PDB file of C-alpha atoms in Angstrom:
ATOM      1  CA  MET A   1      37.582  85.608  90.208  1.00 55.00           C
ATOM      2  CA  GLU A   2      34.534  84.102  88.787  1.00 82.00           C
ATOM      3  CA  LEU A   3      33.161  85.649  85.518  1.00 89.00           C
ATOM      4  CA  TYR A   4      29.731  86.639  85.310  1.00 94.00           C
ATOM      5  CA  ARG A   5      27.201  88.058  82.631  1.00 94.00           C
ATOM      6  CA  GLY A   6      24.077  90.445  82.839  1.00 95.00           C
ATOM      7  CA  LYS A   7      21.954  92.576  81.019  1.00 96.00           C
ATOM      8  CA  SER A   8      22.433  96.415  81.335  1.00 95.00           C
ATOM      9  CA  LYS A   9      19.197  98.000  82.886  1.00 94.00           C
ATOM     10  CA  LYS A  10      20.065 101.255  80.786  1.00 93.00           C
ATOM     11  CA  THR A  11      20.829  99.711  77.257  1.00 93.00           C
ATOM     12  CA  GLY A  12      19.747  96.215  77.470  1.00 94.00           C
ATOM     13  CA  SER A  13      22.966  95.115  76.247  1.00 94.00           C
ATOM     14  CA  TRP A  14      25.020  92.044  77.604  1.00 95.00           C
ATOM     15  CA  ILE A  15      27.972  92.792  79.774  1.00 93.00           C
ATOM     16  CA  ILE A  16      30.579  90.358  81.005  1.00 92.00           C
ATOM     17  CA  GLY A  17      32.808  90.697  83.789  1.00 89.00           C
ATOM     18  CA  THR A  18      33.103  91.408  87.411  1.00 86.00           C
ATOM     19  CA  VAL A  19      29.755  91.548  89.181  1.00 91.00           C
ATOM     20  CA  VAL A  20      28.865  92.724  92.740  1.00 89.00           C
ATOM     21  CA  CYS A  21      25.319  92.565  94.082  1.00 87.00           C
ATOM     22  CA  MET A  22      23.995  94.687  97.018  1.00 87.00           C
ATOM     23  CA  GLY A  23      20.496  93.838  98.165  1.00 85.00           C
ATOM     24  CA  ASN A  24      18.367  93.321  95.142  1.00 89.00           C
ATOM     25  CA  ARG A  25      20.765  95.309  92.883  1.00 93.00           C
ATOM     26  CA  ALA A  26      23.543  94.053  90.662  1.00 93.00           C
ATOM     27  CA  PHE A  27      26.331  96.010  89.254  1.00 93.00           C
ATOM     28  CA  ALA A  28      29.067  95.254  86.744  1.00 91.00           C
ATOM     29  CA  LEU A  29      32.345  97.021  86.603  1.00 85.00           C
ATOM     30  CA  VAL A  30      32.724  98.480  83.115  1.00 82.00           C
ATOM     31  CA  SER A  31      35.946 100.504  83.668  1.00 73.00           C
ATOM     32  CA  PRO A  32      39.471  99.011  84.019  1.00 67.00           C
ATOM     33  CA  ASN A  33      39.998 101.107  87.219  1.00 62.00           C
ATOM     34  CA  LEU A  34      39.353  98.765  90.496  1.00 60.00           C
ATOM     35  CA  GLU A  35      40.431 100.684  93.562  1.00 62.00           C
ATOM     36  CA  PRO A  36      40.725 104.437  93.222  1.00 60.00           C
ATOM     37  CA  GLU A  37      41.369 106.296  96.409  1.00 65.00           C
ATOM     38  CA  ARG A  38      40.678 110.129  96.773  1.00 64.00           C
ATOM     39  CA  PRO A  39      43.555 111.397  98.733  1.00 64.00           C
ATOM     40  CA  ALA A  40      42.904 113.524 101.824  1.00 67.00           C
ATOM     41  CA  TYR A  41      43.217 117.305 101.470  1.00 63.00           C
ATOM     42  CA  ASN A  42      45.766 118.936 103.712  1.00 63.00           C
ATOM     43  CA  GLY A  43      44.860 122.473 103.592  1.00 63.00           C
ATOM     44  CA  MET A  44      47.014 123.584 106.225  1.00 61.00           C
ATOM     45  CA  ALA A  45      50.356 122.003 104.876  1.00 61.00           C
ATOM     46  CA  MET A  46      49.706 122.958 101.370  1.00 65.00           C
ATOM     47  CA  GLY A  47      48.394 126.691 102.062  1.00 64.00           C
ATOM     48  CA  CYS A  48      51.561 127.092 104.243  1.00 64.00           C
ATOM     49  CA  GLY A  49      53.855 126.080 101.243  1.00 63.00           C
ATOM     50  CA  LEU A  50      52.465 128.789  98.967  1.00 68.00           C
ATOM     51  CA  GLU A  51      52.261 131.481 101.760  1.00 65.00           C
ATOM     52  CA  ASP A  52      55.747 130.969 102.874  1.00 65.00           C
ATOM     53  CA  LYS A  53      57.072 131.304  99.273  1.00 65.00           C
ATOM     54  CA  GLY A  54      55.071 134.437  98.965  1.00 67.00           C
ATOM     55  CA  LEU A  55      53.180 132.944  95.737  1.00 66.00           C
ATOM     56  CA  THR A  56      49.972 134.547  96.628  1.00 64.00           C
ATOM     57  CA  GLU A  57      48.251 136.549  99.233  1.00 67.00           C
ATOM     58  CA  LYS A  58      44.987 134.021  99.241  1.00 73.00           C
ATOM     59  CA  ALA A  59      47.164 130.854  99.546  1.00 71.00           C
ATOM     60  CA  TYR A  60      44.758 128.653 101.376  1.00 74.00           C
ATOM     61  CA  LEU A  61      41.907 129.447  99.019  1.00 76.00           C
ATOM     62  CA  ALA A  62      44.120 128.895  95.924  1.00 75.00           C
ATOM     63  CA  MET A  63      45.223 125.619  97.136  1.00 74.00           C
ATOM     64  CA  GLU A  64      41.743 124.548  98.041  1.00 77.00           C
ATOM     65  CA  TYR A  65      40.666 125.632  94.453  1.00 76.00           C
ATOM     66  CA  GLY A  66      43.595 123.722  92.926  1.00 76.00           C
ATOM     67  CA  TRP A  67      42.735 120.663  95.115  1.00 78.00           C
ATOM     68  CA  GLU A  68      38.951 120.478  93.745  1.00 79.00           C
ATOM     69  CA  GLU A  69      40.200 120.875  90.280  1.00 76.00           C
ATOM     70  CA  ALA A  70      42.782 118.119  90.799  1.00 75.00           C
ATOM     71  CA  LEU A  71      40.149 115.591  92.267  1.00 77.00           C
ATOM     72  CA  GLU A  72      37.694 116.545  89.431  1.00 76.00           C
ATOM     73  CA  ARG A  73      40.323 115.258  87.037  1.00 72.00           C
ATOM     74  CA  TYR A  74      41.136 112.446  88.973  1.00 73.00           C
ATOM     75  CA  GLU A  75      37.402 111.281  89.330  1.00 73.00           C
ATOM     76  CA  GLU A  76      37.162 111.164  85.532  1.00 71.00           C
ATOM     77  CA  ASP A  77      38.812 107.771  85.782  1.00 69.00           C
ATOM     78  CA  PHE A  78      36.813 106.790  88.683  1.00 75.00           C
ATOM     79  CA  PRO A  79      35.395 103.070  88.419  1.00 76.00           C
ATOM     80  CA  ILE A  80      32.302 103.051  86.586  1.00 82.00           C
ATOM     81  CA  TRP A  81      29.543 100.614  87.538  1.00 86.00           C
ATOM     82  CA  GLU A  82      26.903  99.642  85.227  1.00 90.00           C
ATOM     83  CA  GLU A  83      23.388  98.607  86.749  1.00 94.00           C
ATOM     84  CA  LEU A  84      22.145  94.941  85.757  1.00 95.00           C
ATOM     85  CA  GLU A  85      18.931  93.429  85.478  1.00 95.00           C
ATOM     86  CA  PRO A  86      19.586  91.074  88.535  1.00 94.00           C
ATOM     87  CA  GLU A  87      17.522  88.169  87.148  1.00 93.00           C
ATOM     88  CA  THR A  88      19.921  88.049  84.072  1.00 95.00           C
ATOM     89  CA  VAL A  89      23.080  87.830  86.280  1.00 94.00           C
ATOM     90  CA  THR A  90      24.615  84.259  85.438  1.00 94.00           C
ATOM     91  CA  ARG A  91      27.723  82.352  85.997  1.00 93.00           C
ATOM     92  CA  CYS A  92      30.215  81.453  83.523  1.00 95.00           C
ATOM     93  CA  CYS A  93      30.431  77.643  83.472  1.00 94.00           C
ATOM     94  CA  ASP A  94      34.191  77.602  82.434  1.00 93.00           C
ATOM     95  CA  ARG A  95      33.329  75.900  79.022  1.00 94.00           C
ATOM     96  CA  HIS A  96      32.824  76.666  75.548  1.00 95.00           C
ATOM     97  CA  ASP A  97      30.984  75.368  72.341  1.00 96.00           C
ATOM     98  CA  VAL A  98      32.722  73.902  69.458  1.00 96.00           C
ATOM     99  CA  PRO A  99      33.047  77.249  67.503  1.00 96.00           C
ATOM    100  CA  GLY A 100      34.743  78.851  70.762  1.00 96.00           C
ATOM    101  CA  ASN A 101      31.460  80.633  72.341  1.00 96.00           C
ATOM    102  CA  VAL A 102      31.968  81.011  76.021  1.00 95.00           C
ATOM    103  CA  LEU A 103      28.871  79.423  77.770  1.00 96.00           C
ATOM    104  CA  PHE A 104      26.922  80.517  80.770  1.00 96.00           C
ATOM    105  CA  GLU A 105      23.985  79.251  82.806  1.00 94.00           C
ATOM    106  CA  GLY A 106      20.882  80.012  80.797  1.00 95.00           C
ATOM    107  CA  ASP A 107      22.418  79.314  77.589  1.00 97.00           C
ATOM    108  CA  VAL A 108      20.948  76.740  75.284  1.00 96.00           C
ATOM    109  CA  TYR A 109      22.901  74.661  72.867  1.00 96.00           C
ATOM    110  CA  ARG A 110      22.256  71.769  70.236  1.00 95.00           C
ATOM    111  CA  ASN A 111      24.001  68.408  70.582  1.00 93.00           C
ATOM    112  CA  PRO A 112      25.011  66.001  67.597  1.00 93.00           C
ATOM    113  CA  ASP A 113      21.500  64.365  68.294  1.00 90.00           C
ATOM    114  CA  ASN A 114      19.803  67.628  67.373  1.00 91.00           C
ATOM    115  CA  LEU A 115      18.393  68.096  70.837  1.00 90.00           C
ATOM    116  CA  LEU A 116      18.410  71.145  72.832  1.00 93.00           C
ATOM    117  CA  PHE A 117      20.089  71.540  76.322  1.00 93.00           C
ATOM    118  CA  GLU A 118      19.708  74.192  78.711  1.00 95.00           C
ATOM    119  CA  ILE A 119      22.642  74.846  81.134  1.00 96.00           C
ATOM    120  CA  CYS A 120      21.680  75.501  84.716  1.00 93.00           C
ATOM    121  CA  TYR A 121      23.526  75.840  88.022  1.00 93.00           C
ATOM    122  CA  GLY A 122      22.164  74.359  91.281  1.00 90.00           C
ATOM    123  CA  LYS A 123      21.388  70.964  93.004  1.00 89.00           C
ATOM    124  CA  TYR A 124      20.783  68.009  91.037  1.00 85.00           C
ATOM    125  CA  MET A 125      21.173  64.206  91.543  1.00 83.00           C
ATOM    126  CA  ALA A 126      24.185  62.239  90.200  1.00 78.00           C
ATOM    127  CA  PHE A 127      24.970  58.702  90.469  1.00 74.00           C
ATOM    128  CA  CYS A 128      28.098  57.821  92.492  1.00 75.00           C
ATOM    129  CA  PRO A 129      29.776  54.530  91.132  1.00 77.00           C
ATOM    130  CA  ALA A 130      31.811  53.970  94.338  1.00 83.00           C
ATOM    131  CA  ASP A 131      28.654  54.126  96.553  1.00 85.00           C
ATOM    132  CA  LYS A 132      26.162  52.652  93.847  1.00 84.00           C
ATOM    133  CA  ALA A 133      23.649  55.456  94.870  1.00 86.00           C
ATOM    134  CA  TRP A 134      22.182  58.651  93.573  1.00 83.00           C
ATOM    135  CA  MET A 135      23.454  61.622  95.457  1.00 85.00           C
ATOM    136  CA  GLU A 136      22.880  65.402  95.483  1.00 88.00           C
ATOM    137  CA  SER A 137      25.294  67.511  93.935  1.00 86.00           C
ATOM    138  CA  VAL A 138      25.914  71.058  93.450  1.00 89.00           C
ATOM    139  CA  GLY A 139      27.111  72.748  90.182  1.00 91.00           C
ATOM    140  CA  PHE A 140      26.617  73.115  86.538  1.00 93.00           C
ATOM    141  CA  PHE A 141      24.333  70.587  84.595  1.00 92.00           C
ATOM    142  CA  ALA A 142      22.180  70.534  81.565  1.00 92.00           C
ATOM    143  CA  VAL A 143      18.320  69.718  81.120  1.00 90.00           C
ATOM    144  CA  SER A 144      16.526  68.778  77.981  1.00 90.00           C
ATOM    145  CA  ARG A 145      12.787  68.349  77.484  1.00 87.00           C
ATOM    146  CA  ASP A 146      13.208  65.589  74.779  1.00 82.00           C
ATOM    147  CA  VAL A 147      16.243  63.590  76.423  1.00 77.00           C
ATOM    148  CA  GLU A 148      14.147  60.734  77.824  1.00 72.00           C
ATOM    149  CA  GLU A 149      12.803  59.572  74.405  1.00 70.00           C
ATOM    150  CA  LEU A 150      16.294  59.023  72.937  1.00 70.00           C
ATOM    151  CA  TYR A 151      18.457  58.353  75.900  1.00 70.00           C
ATOM    152  CA  GLN A 152      15.833  56.840  78.128  1.00 69.00           C
ATOM    153  CA  VAL A 153      17.059  59.153  81.238  1.00 69.00           C
ATOM    154  CA  LYS A 154      15.071  61.588  83.061  1.00 72.00           C
ATOM    155  CA  GLU A 155      17.800  62.984  85.345  1.00 73.00           C
ATOM    156  CA  PRO A 156      19.882  66.318  84.454  1.00 83.00           C
ATOM    157  CA  MET A 157      22.971  65.453  82.437  1.00 84.00           C
ATOM    158  CA  PRO A 158      26.669  66.440  83.274  1.00 87.00           C
ATOM    159  CA  LEU A 159      27.925  69.018  80.630  1.00 89.00           C
ATOM    160  CA  GLY A 160      31.014  66.983  80.014  1.00 89.00           C
ATOM    161  CA  THR A 161      33.462  68.537  77.285  1.00 94.00           C
ATOM    162  CA  THR A 162      31.006  70.867  75.377  1.00 96.00           C
ATOM    163  CA  GLU A 163      34.017  71.745  73.319  1.00 96.00           C
ATOM    164  CA  ASP A 164      33.581  68.558  71.426  1.00 96.00           C
ATOM    165  CA  TYR A 165      29.878  68.396  70.761  1.00 95.00           C
ATOM    166  CA  ALA A 166      27.966  71.691  71.707  1.00 96.00           C
ATOM    167  CA  TYR A 167      26.613  74.398  69.570  1.00 97.00           C
ATOM    168  CA  LEU A 168      25.259  77.338  71.197  1.00 97.00           C
ATOM    169  CA  VAL A 169      21.758  78.611  69.714  1.00 96.00           C
ATOM    170  CA  GLY A 170      20.812  81.261  72.182  1.00 96.00           C
ATOM    171  CA  ASN A 171      19.713  81.770  75.579  1.00 96.00           C
ATOM    172  CA  VAL A 172      16.360  81.903  77.697  1.00 95.00           C
ATOM    173  CA  PHE A 173      16.643  85.644  78.313  1.00 95.00           C
ATOM    174  CA  ASP A 174      16.602  86.648  74.840  1.00 95.00           C
ATOM    175  CA  ASN A 175      14.781  83.787  73.511  1.00 94.00           C
ATOM    176  CA  PRO A 176      12.484  82.287  76.267  1.00 93.00           C
ATOM    177  CA  GLU A 177      10.927  79.897  73.787  1.00 93.00           C
ATOM    178  CA  LEU A 178      14.269  77.950  73.994  1.00 93.00           C
ATOM    179  CA  SER A 179      13.887  77.121  77.758  1.00 91.00           C
ATOM    180  CA  GLN A 180      14.258  73.422  78.453  1.00 88.00           C
ATOM    181  CA  VAL A 181      12.707  74.173  82.056  1.00 78.00           C
ATOM    182  CA  HIS A 182       8.948  74.094  81.698  1.00 51.00           C
ATOM    183  CA  LYS A 183       6.027  73.052  83.804  1.00 44.00           C
ATOM    184  CA  GLU A 184       5.171  70.299  81.308  1.00 45.00           C
ATOM    185  CA  ALA A 185       8.784  69.089  81.451  1.00 40.00           C
ATOM    186  CA  ASP A 186       9.495  66.273  84.072  1.00 42.00           C
ATOM    187  CA  PRO A 187       9.432  67.742  87.532  1.00 40.00           C
ATOM    188  CA  GLY A 188      12.415  65.863  88.501  1.00 43.00           C
ATOM    189  CA  ALA A 189      14.657  67.203  85.869  1.00 41.00           C
ATOM    190  CA  ALA A 190      13.368  71.012  86.391  1.00 41.00           C
ATOM    191  CA  LYS A 191      13.566  70.770  90.044  1.00 44.00           C
ATOM    192  CA  GLY A 192      17.126  71.760  90.455  1.00 43.00           C
ATOM    193  CA  ALA A 193      17.035  74.311  87.468  1.00 43.00           C
ATOM    194  CA  ALA A 194      14.459  76.551  89.155  1.00 41.00           C
ATOM    195  CA  GLN A 195      17.052  78.634  90.967  1.00 43.00           C
ATOM    196  CA  PRO A 196      16.630  81.800  92.845  1.00 41.00           C
ATOM    197  CA  VAL A 197      18.146  85.008  91.617  1.00 44.00           C
ATOM    198  CA  LEU A 198      22.097  84.846  91.614  1.00 49.00           C
ATOM    199  CA  MET A 199      23.762  86.946  94.275  1.00 46.00           C
ATOM    200  CA  PRO A 200      27.572  86.822  93.610  1.00 48.00           C
ATOM    201  CA  ALA A 201      29.572  87.703  96.753  1.00 40.00           C
ATOM    202  CA  THR A 202      30.179  91.402  97.407  1.00 33.00           C
TER     203      THR A 202
END
Protein backbone atom coordinates (compact mmCIF):
# COMPACT_ATOMS: atom_id res chain seq x y z
CA MET A 1 0.00 0.00 0.00
CA GLU A 2 1.30 3.45 -0.93
CA LEU A 3 1.85 6.05 1.77
CA TYR A 4 0.24 9.49 1.46
CA ARG A 5 -0.06 12.64 3.51
CA GLY A 6 -2.50 15.55 3.60
CA LYS A 7 -3.64 18.41 5.82
CA SER A 8 -6.71 17.91 7.99
CA LYS A 9 -9.59 20.21 7.07
CA LYS A 10 -10.57 20.36 10.73
CA THR A 11 -7.25 21.00 12.45
CA GLY A 12 -4.83 21.95 9.68
CA SER A 13 -2.34 19.36 10.95
CA TRP A 14 -0.56 16.89 8.68
CA ILE A 15 -1.83 13.30 8.61
CA ILE A 16 0.26 10.49 7.11
CA GLY A 17 -1.19 7.13 6.17
CA THR A 18 -3.92 5.55 4.08
CA VAL A 19 -5.87 8.01 1.92
CA VAL A 20 -9.06 7.45 -0.05
CA CYS A 21 -10.54 9.99 -2.46
CA MET A 22 -14.20 10.12 -3.45
CA GLY A 23 -15.10 12.72 -6.03
CA ASN A 24 -13.34 15.93 -5.02
CA ARG A 25 -12.98 14.92 -1.35
CA ALA A 26 -10.07 13.15 0.33
CA PHE A 27 -10.08 11.20 3.60
CA ALA A 28 -7.32 9.68 5.76
CA LEU A 29 -7.83 6.68 8.01
CA VAL A 30 -6.97 7.80 11.54
CA SER A 31 -7.99 4.71 13.51
CA PRO A 32 -6.39 1.25 13.51
CA ASN A 33 -9.58 -0.65 12.62
CA LEU A 34 -9.87 -1.28 8.89
CA GLU A 35 -12.95 -3.36 8.13
CA PRO A 36 -15.56 -3.39 10.89
CA GLU A 37 -18.77 -5.18 10.01
CA ARG A 38 -22.08 -4.58 11.73
CA PRO A 39 -23.61 -8.03 12.26
CA ALA A 40 -27.23 -8.51 11.25
CA TYR A 41 -29.80 -8.61 14.05
CA ASN A 42 -31.86 -11.80 14.14
CA GLY A 43 -34.68 -10.75 16.43
CA MET A 44 -36.72 -13.91 16.02
CA ALA A 45 -33.93 -16.26 17.07
CA MET A 46 -32.73 -14.11 19.95
CA GLY A 47 -36.21 -13.30 21.21
CA CYS A 48 -37.23 -16.95 21.12
CA GLY A 49 -34.16 -17.82 23.15
CA LEU A 50 -35.20 -15.53 25.99
CA GLU A 51 -38.89 -16.40 25.80
CA ASP A 52 -38.27 -20.14 25.75
CA LYS A 53 -36.18 -19.86 28.91
CA GLY A 54 -38.84 -17.74 30.57
CA LEU A 55 -36.39 -14.92 31.28
CA THR A 56 -38.84 -12.12 30.51
CA GLU A 57 -42.35 -11.53 29.26
CA LYS A 58 -41.06 -8.96 26.76
CA ALA A 59 -38.28 -11.04 25.27
CA TYR A 60 -38.32 -9.52 21.80
CA LEU A 61 -38.23 -5.93 23.07
CA ALA A 62 -35.55 -6.80 25.59
CA MET A 63 -33.34 -8.41 22.92
CA GLU A 64 -33.80 -5.50 20.53
CA TYR A 65 -32.76 -3.08 23.28
CA GLY A 66 -29.75 -5.24 24.16
CA TRP A 67 -28.76 -5.47 20.52
CA GLU A 68 -28.84 -1.68 20.04
CA GLU A 69 -26.73 -1.21 23.18
CA ALA A 70 -24.22 -3.78 21.92
CA LEU A 71 -23.97 -2.04 18.54
CA GLU A 72 -23.36 1.34 20.18
CA ARG A 73 -20.43 -0.11 22.07
CA TYR A 74 -19.17 -1.86 18.93
CA GLU A 75 -19.33 1.33 16.88
CA GLU A 76 -17.16 3.18 19.39
CA ASP A 77 -14.26 1.41 17.64
CA PHE A 78 -15.57 2.08 14.13
CA PRO A 79 -12.88 3.31 11.70
CA ILE A 80 -12.53 7.08 11.83
CA TRP A 81 -11.80 8.94 8.59
CA GLU A 82 -10.47 12.50 8.75
CA GLU A 83 -11.30 14.78 5.80
CA LEU A 84 -8.25 16.34 4.15
CA GLU A 85 -7.64 19.38 2.00
CA PRO A 86 -7.46 17.53 -1.37
CA GLU A 87 -4.85 19.88 -2.86
CA THR A 88 -2.41 18.88 -0.08
CA VAL A 89 -2.67 15.12 -0.64
CA THR A 90 0.73 13.94 -1.87
CA ARG A 91 2.63 10.69 -2.37
CA CYS A 92 5.57 9.47 -0.37
CA CYS A 93 8.57 9.06 -2.69
CA ASP A 94 9.95 6.15 -0.63
CA ARG A 95 13.06 8.16 0.21
CA HIS A 96 14.36 10.08 3.21
CA ASP A 97 16.94 12.80 3.73
CA VAL A 98 20.26 12.59 5.61
CA PRO A 99 18.71 13.08 9.11
CA GLY A 100 16.02 10.48 8.30
CA ASN A 101 12.98 12.64 7.43
CA VAL A 102 10.59 10.79 5.10
CA LEU A 103 10.17 12.73 1.84
CA PHE A 104 6.94 13.46 -0.04
CA GLU A 105 6.18 15.31 -3.25
CA GLY A 106 5.92 18.98 -2.45
CA ASP A 107 8.85 18.77 -0.03
CA VAL A 108 11.82 21.06 -0.61
CA TYR A 109 15.36 20.00 0.27
CA ARG A 110 18.80 21.62 0.16
CA ASN A 111 21.74 19.85 -1.50
CA PRO A 112 25.49 20.14 -0.68
CA ASP A 113 25.83 22.98 -3.22
CA ASN A 114 23.26 24.96 -1.19
CA LEU A 115 20.61 24.73 -3.94
CA LEU A 116 16.94 24.18 -3.18
CA PHE A 117 15.06 21.38 -4.95
CA GLU A 118 11.33 20.68 -4.95
CA ILE A 119 10.19 17.07 -5.19
CA CYS A 120 7.56 16.61 -7.89
CA TYR A 121 5.65 13.69 -9.35
CA GLY A 122 4.48 13.42 -12.94
CA LYS A 123 5.77 13.37 -16.49
CA TYR A 124 9.30 14.52 -17.19
CA MET A 125 11.99 14.04 -19.84
CA ALA A 126 14.92 11.73 -19.09
CA PHE A 127 17.90 10.75 -21.23
CA CYS A 128 18.03 7.08 -22.23
CA PRO A 129 21.66 5.99 -22.87
CA ALA A 130 20.57 2.84 -24.77
CA ASP A 131 18.53 4.79 -27.32
CA LYS A 132 20.69 7.92 -27.02
CA ALA A 133 17.55 10.02 -26.88
CA TRP A 134 15.40 11.99 -24.48
CA MET A 135 12.27 10.08 -23.54
CA GLU A 136 9.17 10.88 -21.52
CA SER A 137 9.11 9.22 -18.10
CA VAL A 138 6.65 9.20 -15.22
CA GLY A 139 7.68 9.29 -11.57
CA PHE A 140 9.39 11.42 -8.94
CA PHE A 141 11.88 14.09 -9.95
CA ALA A 142 13.36 17.31 -8.57
CA VAL A 143 13.32 20.84 -9.96
CA SER A 144 15.31 23.90 -8.96
CA ARG A 145 15.20 27.52 -10.11
CA ASP A 146 18.99 27.87 -9.79
CA VAL A 147 20.21 24.58 -11.21
CA GLU A 148 21.06 25.84 -14.73
CA GLU A 149 23.68 28.33 -13.56
CA LEU A 150 25.67 25.77 -11.56
CA TYR A 151 25.04 22.52 -13.47
CA GLN A 152 24.29 23.85 -16.99
CA VAL A 153 21.08 21.79 -17.25
CA LYS A 154 17.47 22.92 -17.55
CA GLU A 155 15.73 19.56 -17.29
CA PRO A 156 14.26 18.12 -14.09
CA MET A 157 16.72 15.95 -12.21
CA PRO A 158 16.32 12.47 -10.70
CA LEU A 159 16.14 12.23 -6.91
CA GLY A 160 18.96 9.72 -6.64
CA THR A 161 20.01 8.62 -3.16
CA THR A 162 18.62 11.54 -1.15
CA GLU A 163 19.74 9.72 2.00
CA ASP A 164 23.31 10.72 1.12
CA TYR A 165 22.93 14.39 0.24
CA ALA A 166 19.50 15.98 0.91
CA TYR A 167 18.37 18.05 3.90
CA LEU A 168 14.64 18.77 4.19
CA VAL A 169 13.92 22.49 4.69
CA GLY A 170 10.10 22.55 4.36
CA ASN A 171 7.28 22.04 1.90
CA VAL A 172 5.42 24.19 -0.60
CA PHE A 173 2.12 24.02 1.33
CA ASP A 174 3.39 25.42 4.62
CA ASN A 175 6.07 27.58 2.96
CA PRO A 176 4.92 28.61 -0.56
CA GLU A 177 7.96 30.85 -0.93
CA LEU A 178 10.13 27.70 -1.12
CA SER A 179 8.43 26.51 -4.32
CA GLN A 180 10.85 25.91 -7.16
CA VAL A 181 8.05 25.78 -9.75
CA HIS A 182 7.21 29.39 -10.65
CA LYS A 183 6.18 31.19 -13.82
CA GLU A 184 9.58 32.82 -13.98
CA ALA A 185 11.26 29.41 -13.84
CA ASP A 186 12.22 27.62 -17.03
CA PRO A 187 8.94 26.46 -18.65
CA GLY A 188 10.48 23.15 -19.67
CA ALA A 189 11.49 22.30 -16.10
CA ALA A 190 8.17 23.35 -14.63
CA LYS A 191 5.94 21.73 -17.23
CA GLY A 192 5.77 18.28 -15.64
CA ALA A 193 5.61 19.65 -12.10
CA ALA A 194 2.25 21.36 -12.59
CA GLN A 195 0.23 18.28 -11.79
CA PRO A 196 -3.54 18.07 -11.18
CA VAL A 197 -4.93 17.34 -7.72
CA LEU A 198 -3.86 13.88 -6.65
CA MET A 199 -6.62 11.30 -6.48
CA PRO A 200 -5.43 8.02 -4.93
CA ALA A 201 -7.35 4.90 -5.90
CA THR A 202 -10.40 4.15 -3.80
